PDB file of C-alpha atoms in Angstrom:
ATOM      1  CA  MET A  12       1.484   0.073 -26.271  1.00  0.00           C
ATOM      2  CA  SER A  13      -1.432   1.800 -24.635  1.00  0.00           C
ATOM      3  CA  ARG A  14      -2.859   1.154 -21.194  1.00  0.00           C
ATOM      4  CA  ASN A  15      -6.085   2.560 -19.904  1.00  0.00           C
ATOM      5  CA  SER A  16      -6.717   3.239 -16.302  1.00  0.00           C
ATOM      6  CA  HIS A  17      -9.418   1.775 -14.161  1.00  0.00           C
ATOM      7  CA  PRO A  18     -11.886   4.159 -12.519  1.00  0.00           C
ATOM      8  CA  ASN A  19     -10.549   5.430  -9.236  1.00  0.00           C
ATOM      9  CA  THR A  20     -12.761   3.772  -6.648  1.00  0.00           C
ATOM     10  CA  GLY A  21     -10.684   4.712  -3.625  1.00  0.00           C
ATOM     11  CA  SER A  22     -12.611   4.960  -0.391  1.00  0.00           C
ATOM     12  CA  GLY A  23     -11.752   8.653  -0.160  1.00  0.00           C
ATOM     13  CA  SER A  24     -13.441   9.541  -3.422  1.00  0.00           C
ATOM     14  CA  ARG A  25     -16.920  11.009  -3.311  1.00  0.00           C
ATOM     15  CA  THR A  26     -17.220  11.408  -7.061  1.00  0.00           C
ATOM     16  CA  ALA A  27     -15.605   8.451  -8.822  1.00  0.00           C
ATOM     17  CA  ARG A  28     -14.280  10.167 -11.929  1.00  0.00           C
ATOM     18  CA  THR A  29     -13.003   7.832 -14.628  1.00  0.00           C
ATOM     19  CA  VAL A  30      -9.834   9.134 -16.230  1.00  0.00           C
ATOM     20  CA  GLU A  31      -8.243   7.850 -19.408  1.00  0.00           C
ATOM     21  CA  PHE A  32      -4.477   7.796 -19.336  1.00  0.00           C
ATOM     22  CA  GLY A  33      -2.796   8.338 -22.685  1.00  0.00           C
ATOM     23  CA  ARG A  34      -0.306   6.133 -24.464  1.00  0.00           C
ATOM     24  CA  THR A  35       2.669   4.551 -22.650  1.00  0.00           C
ATOM     25  CA  TYR A  36       6.060   4.409 -24.390  1.00  0.00           C
ATOM     26  CA  VAL A  37       8.770   1.971 -23.348  1.00  0.00           C
ATOM     27  CA  VAL A  38      12.535   2.307 -23.922  1.00  0.00           C
ATOM     28  CA  ARG A  39      14.064  -1.174 -23.540  1.00  0.00           C
ATOM     29  CA  PRO A  40      17.503  -1.625 -21.967  1.00  0.00           C
ATOM     30  CA  ARG A  41      20.334  -2.246 -24.461  1.00  0.00           C
ATOM     31  CA  GLY A  42      22.377  -4.159 -21.869  1.00  0.00           C
ATOM     32  CA  LYS A  43      21.528  -6.309 -18.839  1.00  0.00           C
ATOM     33  CA  HIS A  44      18.213  -5.142 -17.319  1.00  0.00           C
ATOM     34  CA  GLN A  45      19.032  -3.945 -13.795  1.00  0.00           C
ATOM     35  CA  ALA A  46      16.545  -1.140 -13.151  1.00  0.00           C
ATOM     36  CA  THR A  47      13.175   0.139 -14.386  1.00  0.00           C
ATOM     37  CA  ILE A  48      12.219   3.784 -14.013  1.00  0.00           C
ATOM     38  CA  VAL A  49       8.844   5.315 -14.798  1.00  0.00           C
ATOM     39  CA  TRP A  50       9.545   8.794 -16.179  1.00  0.00           C
ATOM     40  CA  LEU A  51       6.793  11.410 -15.868  1.00  0.00           C
ATOM     41  CA  HIS A  52       6.448  14.355 -18.261  1.00  0.00           C
ATOM     42  CA  GLY A  53       5.539  17.936 -17.377  1.00  0.00           C
ATOM     43  CA  LEU A  54       2.226  19.772 -17.840  1.00  0.00           C
ATOM     44  CA  GLY A  55       0.932  19.607 -21.427  1.00  0.00           C
ATOM     45  CA  ASP A  56       3.608  17.158 -22.608  1.00  0.00           C
ATOM     46  CA  ASN A  57       3.445  13.416 -23.352  1.00  0.00           C
ATOM     47  CA  GLY A  58       5.333  10.146 -22.906  1.00  0.00           C
ATOM     48  CA  SER A  59       6.614  10.128 -26.485  1.00  0.00           C
ATOM     49  CA  SER A  60       8.876  13.165 -26.071  1.00  0.00           C
ATOM     50  CA  SER A  61      10.206  11.778 -22.765  1.00  0.00           C
ATOM     51  CA  SER A  62      11.038   8.441 -24.393  1.00  0.00           C
ATOM     52  CA  GLN A  63      12.907  10.091 -27.272  1.00  0.00           C
ATOM     53  CA  LEU A  64      15.055  12.032 -24.822  1.00  0.00           C
ATOM     54  CA  LEU A  65      15.745   9.048 -22.557  1.00  0.00           C
ATOM     55  CA  GLU A  66      16.611   6.833 -25.506  1.00  0.00           C
ATOM     56  CA  SER A  67      19.598   9.079 -26.211  1.00  0.00           C
ATOM     57  CA  LEU A  68      21.128   8.642 -22.698  1.00  0.00           C
ATOM     58  CA  PRO A  69      24.115   6.294 -22.346  1.00  0.00           C
ATOM     59  CA  LEU A  70      22.372   4.180 -19.650  1.00  0.00           C
ATOM     60  CA  ALA A  71      22.249   0.677 -21.131  1.00  0.00           C
ATOM     61  CA  ASN A  72      20.902  -1.181 -18.061  1.00  0.00           C
ATOM     62  CA  ILE A  73      17.776   0.872 -17.469  1.00  0.00           C
ATOM     63  CA  LYS A  74      14.322   0.239 -18.869  1.00  0.00           C
ATOM     64  CA  TRP A  75      12.299   3.460 -19.071  1.00  0.00           C
ATOM     65  CA  ILE A  76       8.502   3.470 -18.971  1.00  0.00           C
ATOM     66  CA  CYS A  77       7.026   6.773 -20.154  1.00  0.00           C
ATOM     67  CA  PRO A  78       3.279   7.085 -19.590  1.00  0.00           C
ATOM     68  CA  THR A  79       1.089   9.954 -20.802  1.00  0.00           C
ATOM     69  CA  ALA A  80      -1.119  11.778 -18.299  1.00  0.00           C
ATOM     70  CA  PRO A  81      -4.897  12.141 -18.792  1.00  0.00           C
ATOM     71  CA  THR A  82      -6.200  15.237 -20.547  1.00  0.00           C
ATOM     72  CA  ARG A  83      -8.120  17.306 -17.987  1.00  0.00           C
ATOM     73  CA  PRO A  84      -9.126  20.945 -17.442  1.00  0.00           C
ATOM     74  CA  VAL A  85      -6.311  22.732 -15.593  1.00  0.00           C
ATOM     75  CA  THR A  86      -7.204  25.588 -13.216  1.00  0.00           C
ATOM     76  CA  LEU A  87      -3.819  27.248 -13.717  1.00  0.00           C
ATOM     77  CA  LEU A  88      -4.630  27.595 -17.439  1.00  0.00           C
ATOM     78  CA  GLY A  89      -8.117  28.958 -16.844  1.00  0.00           C
ATOM     79  CA  GLY A  90      -9.712  25.556 -17.237  1.00  0.00           C
ATOM     80  CA  PHE A  91      -8.039  24.848 -20.609  1.00  0.00           C
ATOM     81  CA  PRO A  92      -7.746  21.052 -21.057  1.00  0.00           C
ATOM     82  CA  CYS A  93      -4.273  19.559 -21.442  1.00  0.00           C
ATOM     83  CA  THR A  94      -2.291  16.527 -20.258  1.00  0.00           C
ATOM     84  CA  ALA A  95      -1.823  16.793 -16.471  1.00  0.00           C
ATOM     85  CA  TRP A  96      -1.233  14.239 -13.709  1.00  0.00           C
ATOM     86  CA  PHE A  97      -3.566  16.286 -11.462  1.00  0.00           C
ATOM     87  CA  ASP A  98      -5.285  19.663 -11.481  1.00  0.00           C
ATOM     88  CA  ALA A  99      -3.243  22.580 -10.167  1.00  0.00           C
ATOM     89  CA  GLY A 100      -4.020  26.210  -9.497  1.00  0.00           C
ATOM     90  CA  GLU A 101      -0.311  26.977  -9.167  1.00  0.00           C
ATOM     91  CA  LEU A 102       2.899  25.016  -9.652  1.00  0.00           C
ATOM     92  CA  SER A 103       4.037  24.920  -6.034  1.00  0.00           C
ATOM     93  CA  GLU A 104       3.332  23.233  -2.721  1.00  0.00           C
ATOM     94  CA  ASP A 105       1.308  26.307  -1.695  1.00  0.00           C
ATOM     95  CA  GLY A 106      -1.542  25.435  -4.073  1.00  0.00           C
ATOM     96  CA  SER A 107      -4.535  23.366  -3.049  1.00  0.00           C
ATOM     97  CA  ASN A 108      -4.053  19.673  -3.861  1.00  0.00           C
ATOM     98  CA  ASP A 109      -6.214  17.535  -6.113  1.00  0.00           C
ATOM     99  CA  TRP A 110      -5.852  14.429  -3.900  1.00  0.00           C
ATOM    100  CA  GLU A 111      -8.168  12.216  -5.906  1.00  0.00           C
ATOM    101  CA  ALA A 112      -6.201  12.739  -9.122  1.00  0.00           C
ATOM    102  CA  LEU A 113      -2.852  12.475  -7.282  1.00  0.00           C
ATOM    103  CA  ASP A 114      -3.924   9.064  -5.954  1.00  0.00           C
ATOM    104  CA  ALA A 115      -5.302   7.908  -9.330  1.00  0.00           C
ATOM    105  CA  SER A 116      -2.065   8.882 -11.112  1.00  0.00           C
ATOM    106  CA  ALA A 117       0.138   7.363  -8.362  1.00  0.00           C
ATOM    107  CA  ALA A 118      -1.847   4.094  -8.659  1.00  0.00           C
ATOM    108  CA  HIS A 119      -1.465   4.074 -12.465  1.00  0.00           C
ATOM    109  CA  ILE A 120       2.316   4.569 -12.109  1.00  0.00           C
ATOM    110  CA  ALA A 121       2.648   1.859  -9.445  1.00  0.00           C
ATOM    111  CA  ASN A 122       0.659  -0.477 -11.663  1.00  0.00           C
ATOM    112  CA  LEU A 123       3.196   0.042 -14.484  1.00  0.00           C
ATOM    113  CA  LEU A 124       5.969  -1.125 -12.117  1.00  0.00           C
ATOM    114  CA  SER A 125       4.071  -3.985 -10.468  1.00  0.00           C
ATOM    115  CA  THR A 126       5.007  -6.612 -13.082  1.00  0.00           C
ATOM    116  CA  GLU A 127       8.766  -5.928 -13.182  1.00  0.00           C
ATOM    117  CA  PRO A 128      11.029  -8.884 -12.266  1.00  0.00           C
ATOM    118  CA  ALA A 129      11.892  -9.200  -8.547  1.00  0.00           C
ATOM    119  CA  ASP A 130      15.643  -8.735  -9.125  1.00  0.00           C
ATOM    120  CA  VAL A 131      15.124  -5.404 -10.965  1.00  0.00           C
ATOM    121  CA  LYS A 132      15.230  -2.199  -8.918  1.00  0.00           C
ATOM    122  CA  VAL A 133      12.329   0.142  -9.604  1.00  0.00           C
ATOM    123  CA  GLY A 134      12.067   3.898  -9.321  1.00  0.00           C
ATOM    124  CA  ILE A 135      10.126   6.971 -10.441  1.00  0.00           C
ATOM    125  CA  GLY A 136      11.411  10.193 -11.934  1.00  0.00           C
ATOM    126  CA  GLY A 137       9.906  13.231 -13.547  1.00  0.00           C
ATOM    127  CA  PHE A 138      10.111  16.814 -14.708  1.00  0.00           C
ATOM    128  CA  SER A 139       8.115  19.740 -13.260  1.00  0.00           C
ATOM    129  CA  MET A 140       4.571  18.437 -12.597  1.00  0.00           C
ATOM    130  CA  GLY A 141       6.003  14.950 -13.267  1.00  0.00           C
ATOM    131  CA  ALA A 142       8.587  15.590 -10.525  1.00  0.00           C
ATOM    132  CA  ALA A 143       5.752  16.601  -8.139  1.00  0.00           C
ATOM    133  CA  MET A 144       4.053  13.308  -9.019  1.00  0.00           C
ATOM    134  CA  ALA A 145       7.270  11.340  -8.380  1.00  0.00           C
ATOM    135  CA  LEU A 146       7.627  12.989  -4.955  1.00  0.00           C
ATOM    136  CA  TYR A 147       3.985  12.286  -4.116  1.00  0.00           C
ATOM    137  CA  SER A 148       4.576   8.633  -5.058  1.00  0.00           C
ATOM    138  CA  ALA A 149       7.627   8.633  -2.738  1.00  0.00           C
ATOM    139  CA  THR A 150       5.440   9.764   0.165  1.00  0.00           C
ATOM    140  CA  CYS A 151       2.824   7.078  -0.633  1.00  0.00           C
ATOM    141  CA  TYR A 152       5.542   4.409  -0.678  1.00  0.00           C
ATOM    142  CA  THR A 153       7.025   5.701   2.574  1.00  0.00           C
ATOM    143  CA  LEU A 154       3.647   5.787   4.392  1.00  0.00           C
ATOM    144  CA  GLY A 155       2.656   2.449   2.858  1.00  0.00           C
ATOM    145  CA  ARG A 156      -0.606   3.824   1.517  1.00  0.00           C
ATOM    146  CA  TYR A 157      -2.148   6.319  -0.877  1.00  0.00           C
ATOM    147  CA  GLY A 158      -3.898   9.438   0.445  1.00  0.00           C
ATOM    148  CA  ASN A 159      -7.230   7.550   0.275  1.00  0.00           C
ATOM    149  CA  GLY A 160      -5.902   4.809   2.578  1.00  0.00           C
ATOM    150  CA  ASN A 161      -5.451   2.047  -0.023  1.00  0.00           C
ATOM    151  CA  PRO A 162      -2.134   0.152   0.371  1.00  0.00           C
ATOM    152  CA  TYR A 163       0.814   1.186  -1.834  1.00  0.00           C
ATOM    153  CA  PRO A 164       2.028  -1.971  -3.626  1.00  0.00           C
ATOM    154  CA  VAL A 165       5.558  -1.249  -4.910  1.00  0.00           C
ATOM    155  CA  ASN A 166       8.984  -1.214  -3.234  1.00  0.00           C
ATOM    156  CA  LEU A 167      10.578   1.973  -4.644  1.00  0.00           C
ATOM    157  CA  ARG A 168      14.368   2.167  -4.699  1.00  0.00           C
ATOM    158  CA  ALA A 169      14.986   5.605  -6.222  1.00  0.00           C
ATOM    159  CA  ILE A 170      13.231   8.944  -6.884  1.00  0.00           C
ATOM    160  CA  ILE A 171      14.377  11.706  -9.270  1.00  0.00           C
ATOM    161  CA  GLY A 172      12.733  15.132  -9.401  1.00  0.00           C
ATOM    162  CA  LEU A 173      13.792  17.833 -11.870  1.00  0.00           C
ATOM    163  CA  SER A 174      12.324  21.311 -11.335  1.00  0.00           C
ATOM    164  CA  GLY A 175       9.443  20.115  -9.200  1.00  0.00           C
ATOM    165  CA  TRP A 176       7.740  20.554  -5.849  1.00  0.00           C
ATOM    166  CA  LEU A 177       6.265  18.421  -3.076  1.00  0.00           C
ATOM    167  CA  PRO A 178       2.471  18.083  -2.871  1.00  0.00           C
ATOM    168  CA  GLY A 179       1.271  17.721   0.738  1.00  0.00           C
ATOM    169  CA  ALA A 180       4.499  19.140   2.176  1.00  0.00           C
ATOM    170  CA  ARG A 181       2.823  20.722   5.193  1.00  0.00           C
ATOM    171  CA  SER A 182       1.512  17.550   6.832  1.00  0.00           C
ATOM    172  CA  LEU A 183       4.229  15.102   5.757  1.00  0.00           C
ATOM    173  CA  ARG A 184       6.519  15.316   8.768  1.00  0.00           C
ATOM    174  CA  ASN A 185       3.768  14.495  11.290  1.00  0.00           C
ATOM    175  CA  LYS A 186       2.520  11.569   9.212  1.00  0.00           C
ATOM    176  CA  ILE A 187       5.998   9.999   8.882  1.00  0.00           C
ATOM    177  CA  GLN A 188       7.008  10.558  12.484  1.00  0.00           C
ATOM    178  CA  SER A 189       3.922   8.725  13.698  1.00  0.00           C
ATOM    179  CA  SER A 190       5.105   5.438  12.118  1.00  0.00           C
ATOM    180  CA  HIS A 191       8.363   3.591  12.741  1.00  0.00           C
ATOM    181  CA  ASP A 192       8.115   1.771   9.346  1.00  0.00           C
ATOM    182  CA  ALA A 193       7.541   5.039   7.500  1.00  0.00           C
ATOM    183  CA  GLY A 194      10.560   6.593   9.204  1.00  0.00           C
ATOM    184  CA  ARG A 195      12.746   3.640   8.210  1.00  0.00           C
ATOM    185  CA  ARG A 196      11.603   3.756   4.576  1.00  0.00           C
ATOM    186  CA  ALA A 197      12.066   7.535   4.412  1.00  0.00           C
ATOM    187  CA  ALA A 198      15.605   7.331   5.730  1.00  0.00           C
ATOM    188  CA  SER A 199      16.682   4.715   3.173  1.00  0.00           C
ATOM    189  CA  LEU A 200      15.019   5.988  -0.022  1.00  0.00           C
ATOM    190  CA  PRO A 201      17.540   7.705  -2.331  1.00  0.00           C
ATOM    191  CA  ILE A 202      16.121  10.956  -3.780  1.00  0.00           C
ATOM    192  CA  LEU A 203      17.851  13.248  -6.270  1.00  0.00           C
ATOM    193  CA  LEU A 204      16.327  16.736  -6.741  1.00  0.00           C
ATOM    194  CA  CYS A 205      17.659  19.202  -9.302  1.00  0.00           C
ATOM    195  CA  HIS A 206      16.494  22.779  -9.889  1.00  0.00           C
ATOM    196  CA  GLY A 207      17.596  25.730 -12.020  1.00  0.00           C
ATOM    197  CA  MET A 208      18.059  28.910 -10.015  1.00  0.00           C
ATOM    198  CA  SER A 209      16.378  31.043 -12.683  1.00  0.00           C
ATOM    199  CA  ASP A 210      13.412  28.689 -13.291  1.00  0.00           C
ATOM    200  CA  ASP A 211      10.520  30.966 -14.262  1.00  0.00           C
ATOM    201  CA  VAL A 212       7.864  28.222 -14.290  1.00  0.00           C
ATOM    202  CA  VAL A 213       8.443  26.451 -10.961  1.00  0.00           C
ATOM    203  CA  ASN A 214      10.314  28.985  -8.834  1.00  0.00           C
ATOM    204  CA  TYR A 215      13.645  27.775  -7.408  1.00  0.00           C
ATOM    205  CA  ARG A 216      12.527  28.486  -3.833  1.00  0.00           C
ATOM    206  CA  HIS A 217       9.732  25.865  -4.212  1.00  0.00           C
ATOM    207  CA  GLY A 218      12.314  23.250  -5.105  1.00  0.00           C
ATOM    208  CA  GLU A 219      14.494  24.325  -2.197  1.00  0.00           C
ATOM    209  CA  LYS A 220      11.522  24.343   0.199  1.00  0.00           C
ATOM    210  CA  SER A 221      10.466  20.857  -0.939  1.00  0.00           C
ATOM    211  CA  ALA A 222      13.976  19.509  -0.296  1.00  0.00           C
ATOM    212  CA  HIS A 223      13.877  21.074   3.175  1.00  0.00           C
ATOM    213  CA  SER A 224      10.421  19.583   3.912  1.00  0.00           C
ATOM    214  CA  LEU A 225      11.561  16.112   2.840  1.00  0.00           C
ATOM    215  CA  ASN A 226      14.734  16.399   4.849  1.00  0.00           C
ATOM    216  CA  SER A 227      12.969  17.448   8.026  1.00  0.00           C
ATOM    217  CA  ALA A 228      10.418  14.657   7.567  1.00  0.00           C
ATOM    218  CA  GLY A 229      13.262  12.121   7.703  1.00  0.00           C
ATOM    219  CA  PHE A 230      14.293  11.637   4.081  1.00  0.00           C
ATOM    220  CA  ARG A 231      18.020  11.677   4.865  1.00  0.00           C
ATOM    221  CA  ASN A 232      19.266  10.065   1.666  1.00  0.00           C
ATOM    222  CA  LEU A 233      18.444  13.194  -0.332  1.00  0.00           C
ATOM    223  CA  THR A 234      20.649  15.196  -2.703  1.00  0.00           C
ATOM    224  CA  PHE A 235      19.589  18.664  -3.878  1.00  0.00           C
ATOM    225  CA  LYS A 236      21.559  20.077  -6.802  1.00  0.00           C
ATOM    226  CA  SER A 237      21.070  23.642  -8.018  1.00  0.00           C
ATOM    227  CA  TYR A 238      22.082  24.877 -11.456  1.00  0.00           C
ATOM    228  CA  ASP A 239      22.771  28.352 -12.779  1.00  0.00           C
ATOM    229  CA  GLY A 240      20.150  29.435 -15.268  1.00  0.00           C
TER     230      GLY A 240
END
């Protein structure tokens, strides 16, 4: 099942780049459908490998939607094109952020969840760059809008980030504290972050720092688990 994106025509975009998202893979629930989670792969990967891994988990009530990111030149790789949710010069919150692509990917992900039944809880999870994308989506949900100002349409109930980081960490606290609704949503959104202490791709301290930034911005329902190795 493949879905193509629409051009990003957000008001904040000066150059409306059209990006083609790759194929989306769906793992159907084997039991009663209670939750749907969009799972986001890491840099250079695809939705197929995510779906094969998730299929093997003993979680019968979850439907997994595994999209594939667009292929784009990645600064970190010297401009080499590969699947990436956004362009990145480094895999940490210290890098400059590709806001237009972050918004386009967040909108594509929200769109995948927008047709789920009302009684099904929806969430977003991901690994590495996919985890960064999940956390960016969490901030859009909390603020009620994408970075370009367009309204965020989905009521997220859970976020999972494995070995990731938080794009836009520096300005998040001020944005959330300026809105009562954002503060309420932040406080009630469950987030699980996991990071290996010897991670040599996304350094452990970036995961730790992201958890701290989220916490101080008001995301109180947050669990940070560290793992040896």
